[in-house]
Amino acid sequence: MNISIIILTFNSEKYLKEVLQSAAFADEVIVVDSGSKDNSIKIASTFKNVKLFHQAWLGFGKQKQFGVNQAKNEWVFVLDSDEIITKELEEEIKNTLIKAEYKAYKVARLNFFFGKAIKRMGLYPDYNIRLFNKNYAKFDDREVHEAIICQEKIGKLKHHFLHYAYENIEQFIDKQNKYSSLNPKKNNLLKALINPYWTFFKLYFIKLGFLEGKKGFIIAKLYAQYTFWKYIKSEI
């Protein structure tokens, strides 16, 4: 069908084959690689609908917009290299684009932490814009936690895609340490002391993280640590 799927890669071999298989319904998949040393490029090259581009890292917002700019189709779906489109979502995308009522659509994401699908703690449905007409929407320039800017009314799809977010605690710590450096909050030592406790309380108690068992406790604790990093790094 006439849709372009945009995927950024960098040493993404873990899930890439499955990700690209889930994107097989698209007539074009734009893969933007920023210097992979593993088998990512080799894997991507085996799919006939893939167009591979090499681009030095620009930051998430600019890198994704670079991918969007390469798309031949007006409609694009932006997918990370650890995210998989389900068959249900594929059919909904196809049906939606037959006669699209909106210029952009939010899509739910089911996040997996340490092998477990997490449906509480504010981590599901985790809606964000993924399907849009590139003539009416674009990414901002933020280096991390990028967002799509769209002035039109936005729709919402019913089905979700899968996101294999973190396989282990070390991966979570490494990624959030990097993100907190790229996007530190304004200097505020008081918030660095208080906000991590609020983050834990909110995720574990208010948003029912305790119902996720041991992993719910670990996730709440790790996000509290991330909150501390965001505020304290700008103090140093």
CSV table of C-alpha atoms in Angstrom, one decimal, residues 18-214:
chain,number,residue,atom,x,y,z
A,18,GLU,CA,11.1,-9.0,13.1
A,19,VAL,CA,10.5,-5.2,12.8
A,20,LEU,CA,11.0,-5.2,9.1
A,21,GLN,CA,8.8,-8.3,8.7
A,22,SER,CA,6.0,-6.4,10.5
A,23,ALA,CA,6.5,-3.5,8.0
A,24,ALA,CA,6.3,-5.8,4.9
A,25,PHE,CA,2.9,-4.4,4.0
A,26,ALA,CA,4.3,-1.0,3.2
A,27,ASP,CA,5.5,-0.4,-0.4
A,28,GLU,CA,8.5,1.6,1.0
A,29,VAL,CA,10.5,1.3,4.2
A,30,ILE,CA,13.1,4.1,4.8
A,31,VAL,CA,15.9,2.8,7.0
A,32,VAL,CA,18.2,5.6,8.2
A,33,ASP,CA,21.4,4.1,9.7
A,34,SER,CA,23.9,6.2,11.7
A,35,GLY,CA,26.9,4.0,11.6
A,36,SER,CA,26.0,0.4,12.7
A,37,LYS,CA,28.9,-2.0,13.2
A,38,ASP,CA,26.7,-5.1,13.6
A,39,ASN,CA,24.5,-6.8,11.1
A,40,SER,CA,21.8,-4.1,10.9
A,41,ILE,CA,22.6,-3.1,7.3
A,42,LYS,CA,23.0,-6.6,6.1
A,43,ILE,CA,19.5,-7.5,7.6
A,44,ALA,CA,17.9,-4.4,6.1
A,45,SER,CA,19.4,-5.2,2.7
A,46,THR,CA,17.5,-8.5,2.5
A,47,PHE,CA,14.1,-6.7,2.3
A,48,LYS,CA,12.9,-5.6,-1.1
A,49,ASN,CA,10.8,-2.7,0.1
A,50,VAL,CA,13.7,-1.2,2.1
A,51,LYS,CA,15.6,1.9,1.0
A,52,LEU,CA,18.7,2.4,3.0
A,53,PHE,CA,20.2,5.8,3.9
A,54,HIS,CA,23.4,6.5,5.8
A,55,GLN,CA,23.3,9.7,7.9
A,56,ALA,CA,25.6,10.8,10.8
A,57,TRP,CA,23.6,11.3,14.0
A,58,LEU,CA,21.7,14.6,14.1
A,59,GLY,CA,19.7,14.0,17.3
A,60,PHE,CA,16.3,12.2,17.4
A,61,GLY,CA,14.1,15.0,16.0
A,62,LYS,CA,16.3,15.9,13.1
A,63,GLN,CA,17.2,12.3,12.3
A,64,LYS,CA,13.6,11.2,12.1
A,65,GLN,CA,12.7,14.2,10.0
A,66,PHE,CA,15.5,13.4,7.7
A,67,GLY,CA,13.9,10.0,7.2
A,68,VAL,CA,10.5,11.5,6.6
A,69,ASN,CA,12.0,13.8,4.0
A,70,GLN,CA,13.2,10.8,2.0
A,71,ALA,CA,9.8,9.2,1.8
A,72,LYS,CA,8.1,9.2,-1.6
A,73,ASN,CA,4.6,8.8,-0.1
A,74,GLU,CA,2.5,11.5,1.7
A,75,TRP,CA,1.6,9.1,4.5
A,76,VAL,CA,4.3,7.9,6.8
A,77,PHE,CA,4.5,5.7,9.9
A,78,VAL,CA,7.5,6.2,12.2
A,79,LEU,CA,8.7,3.1,13.9
A,80,ASP,CA,11.7,2.5,16.2
A,81,SER,CA,14.1,-0.4,15.6
A,82,ASP,CA,12.7,-2.3,18.6
A,83,GLU,CA,9.0,-1.8,17.8
A,84,ILE,CA,6.8,-4.2,16.0
A,85,ILE,CA,3.5,-3.5,14.2
A,86,THR,CA,0.9,-6.2,15.1
A,87,LYS,CA,-1.4,-7.7,12.4
A,88,GLU,CA,-4.4,-5.9,14.0
A,89,LEU,CA,-2.7,-2.6,13.8
A,90,GLU,CA,-1.6,-3.3,10.2
A,91,GLU,CA,-5.2,-3.9,9.1
A,92,GLU,CA,-6.4,-0.8,11.0
A,93,ILE,CA,-3.7,1.3,9.2
A,94,LYS,CA,-4.8,0.0,5.8
A,95,ASN,CA,-8.5,0.6,6.5
A,96,THR,CA,-7.8,4.1,8.0
A,97,LEU,CA,-5.9,5.3,4.9
A,98,ILE,CA,-8.6,4.2,2.5
A,99,LYS,CA,-10.4,7.4,3.5
A,100,ALA,CA,-8.4,9.2,6.2
A,101,GLU,CA,-10.5,11.6,8.3
A,102,TYR,CA,-7.5,13.3,10.0
A,103,LYS,CA,-4.0,14.3,8.9
A,104,ALA,CA,-2.3,12.6,11.8
A,105,TYR,CA,-3.1,9.7,14.2
A,106,LYS,CA,-1.9,8.8,17.7
A,107,VAL,CA,-1.1,5.1,18.2
A,108,ALA,CA,-0.9,3.2,21.4
A,109,ARG,CA,2.4,1.4,22.4
A,110,LEU,CA,2.6,-1.7,24.6
A,111,ASN,CA,5.9,-1.5,26.4
A,112,PHE,CA,7.9,-4.6,27.5
A,113,PHE,CA,10.3,-4.1,30.4
A,114,PHE,CA,12.6,-7.0,31.3
A,115,GLY,CA,10.5,-9.5,29.3
A,116,LYS,CA,7.1,-8.4,30.8
A,117,ALA,CA,4.4,-6.3,29.1
A,118,ILE,CA,3.6,-3.4,31.4
A,119,LYS,CA,0.0,-2.2,31.3
A,120,ARG,CA,0.0,0.0,34.4
A,121,MET,CA,2.2,2.8,35.8
A,122,GLY,CA,1.2,5.2,33.0
A,123,LEU,CA,3.1,3.1,30.5
A,124,TYR,CA,0.1,1.9,28.6
A,125,PRO,CA,-1.6,2.9,26.3
A,126,ASP,CA,1.3,5.4,25.9
A,127,TYR,CA,-0.3,7.2,22.9
A,128,ASN,CA,1.8,9.3,20.6
A,129,ILE,CA,1.6,10.4,16.9
A,130,ARG,CA,3.1,7.8,14.6
A,131,LEU,CA,0.9,7.9,11.5
A,132,PHE,CA,0.7,11.2,9.7
A,133,ASN,CA,0.6,13.0,6.4
A,134,LYS,CA,4.0,14.5,6.0
A,135,ASN,CA,2.6,17.6,4.3
A,136,TYR,CA,0.8,18.6,7.5
A,137,ALA,CA,3.1,17.4,10.3
A,138,LYS,CA,6.8,17.3,11.1
A,139,PHE,CA,9.2,16.5,13.9
A,140,ASP,CA,10.6,19.3,16.1
A,141,ASP,CA,14.4,19.6,16.5
A,142,ARG,CA,14.8,18.3,20.0
A,143,GLU,CA,17.8,16.0,20.5
A,144,VAL,CA,15.8,13.7,22.7
A,145,HIS,CA,12.1,13.3,23.6
A,146,GLU,CA,11.2,14.6,20.2
A,147,ALA,CA,7.6,15.3,19.2
A,148,ILE,CA,5.6,15.7,16.1
A,149,ILE,CA,4.2,19.2,15.4
A,150,CYS,CA,0.8,19.2,13.8
A,151,GLN,CA,-1.7,22.0,13.6
A,152,GLU,CA,-4.5,19.8,12.3
A,153,LYS,CA,-7.1,17.8,14.4
A,154,ILE,CA,-5.5,14.5,15.4
A,155,GLY,CA,-7.2,11.1,15.3
A,156,LYS,CA,-6.5,8.0,17.4
A,157,LEU,CA,-6.2,4.4,16.3
A,158,LYS,CA,-7.6,1.5,18.4
A,159,HIS,CA,-4.8,-1.1,18.2
A,160,HIS,CA,-1.3,-0.9,19.6
A,161,PHE,CA,2.2,-1.8,18.4
A,162,LEU,CA,4.8,-3.6,20.6
A,163,HIS,CA,7.9,-1.9,22.0
A,164,TYR,CA,10.7,-4.1,23.5
A,165,ALA,CA,12.0,-1.2,25.6
A,166,TYR,CA,14.5,-2.7,28.0
A,167,GLU,CA,15.8,-6.3,28.3
A,168,ASN,CA,17.6,-5.7,31.6
A,169,ILE,CA,18.4,-3.2,34.3
A,170,GLU,CA,21.8,-2.3,32.9
A,171,GLN,CA,20.3,-1.3,29.5
A,172,PHE,CA,17.7,0.9,31.3
A,173,ILE,CA,20.4,2.6,33.4
A,174,ASP,CA,22.6,3.2,30.3
A,175,LYS,CA,19.8,4.7,28.2
A,176,GLN,CA,18.3,6.9,30.9
A,177,ASN,CA,21.7,8.1,31.9
A,178,LYS,CA,22.3,9.2,28.3
A,179,TYR,CA,18.8,10.8,28.0
A,180,SER,CA,19.2,12.7,31.3
A,181,SER,CA,22.5,14.2,30.0
A,182,LEU,CA,20.9,15.2,26.7
A,183,ASN,CA,17.8,16.8,28.4
A,184,PRO,CA,18.7,18.0,31.9
A,185,LYS,CA,16.2,20.1,33.8
A,186,LYS,CA,17.0,23.6,35.0
A,187,ASN,CA,19.2,23.9,38.1
A,188,ASN,CA,17.1,23.0,41.1
A,189,LEU,CA,18.7,21.1,43.9
A,190,LEU,CA,15.5,21.0,45.9
A,191,LYS,CA,13.6,19.3,43.1
A,192,ALA,CA,16.6,16.9,42.7
A,193,LEU,CA,15.9,15.8,46.3
A,194,ILE,CA,12.1,15.8,46.4
A,195,ASN,CA,10.9,14.9,42.9
A,196,PRO,CA,12.4,11.3,42.8
A,197,TYR,CA,10.3,10.4,45.8
A,198,TRP,CA,7.2,11.8,44.1
A,199,THR,CA,8.1,9.9,40.9
A,200,PHE,CA,8.3,6.6,42.8
A,201,PHE,CA,5.1,7.3,44.8
A,202,LYS,CA,3.2,8.2,41.7
A,203,LEU,CA,4.3,5.2,39.6
A,204,TYR,CA,4.2,2.6,42.3
A,205,PHE,CA,1.1,3.6,44.3
A,206,ILE,CA,-1.1,6.1,42.3
A,207,LYS,CA,-0.6,4.4,38.9
A,208,LEU,CA,-0.7,0.9,40.5
A,209,GLY,CA,2.8,-0.2,39.8
A,210,PHE,CA,2.6,-2.5,42.9
A,211,LEU,CA,0.2,-4.7,40.8
A,212,GLU,CA,3.0,-5.4,38.4
A,213,GLY,CA,4.9,-7.3,41.1
A,214,LYS,CA,8.6,-7.1,41.6
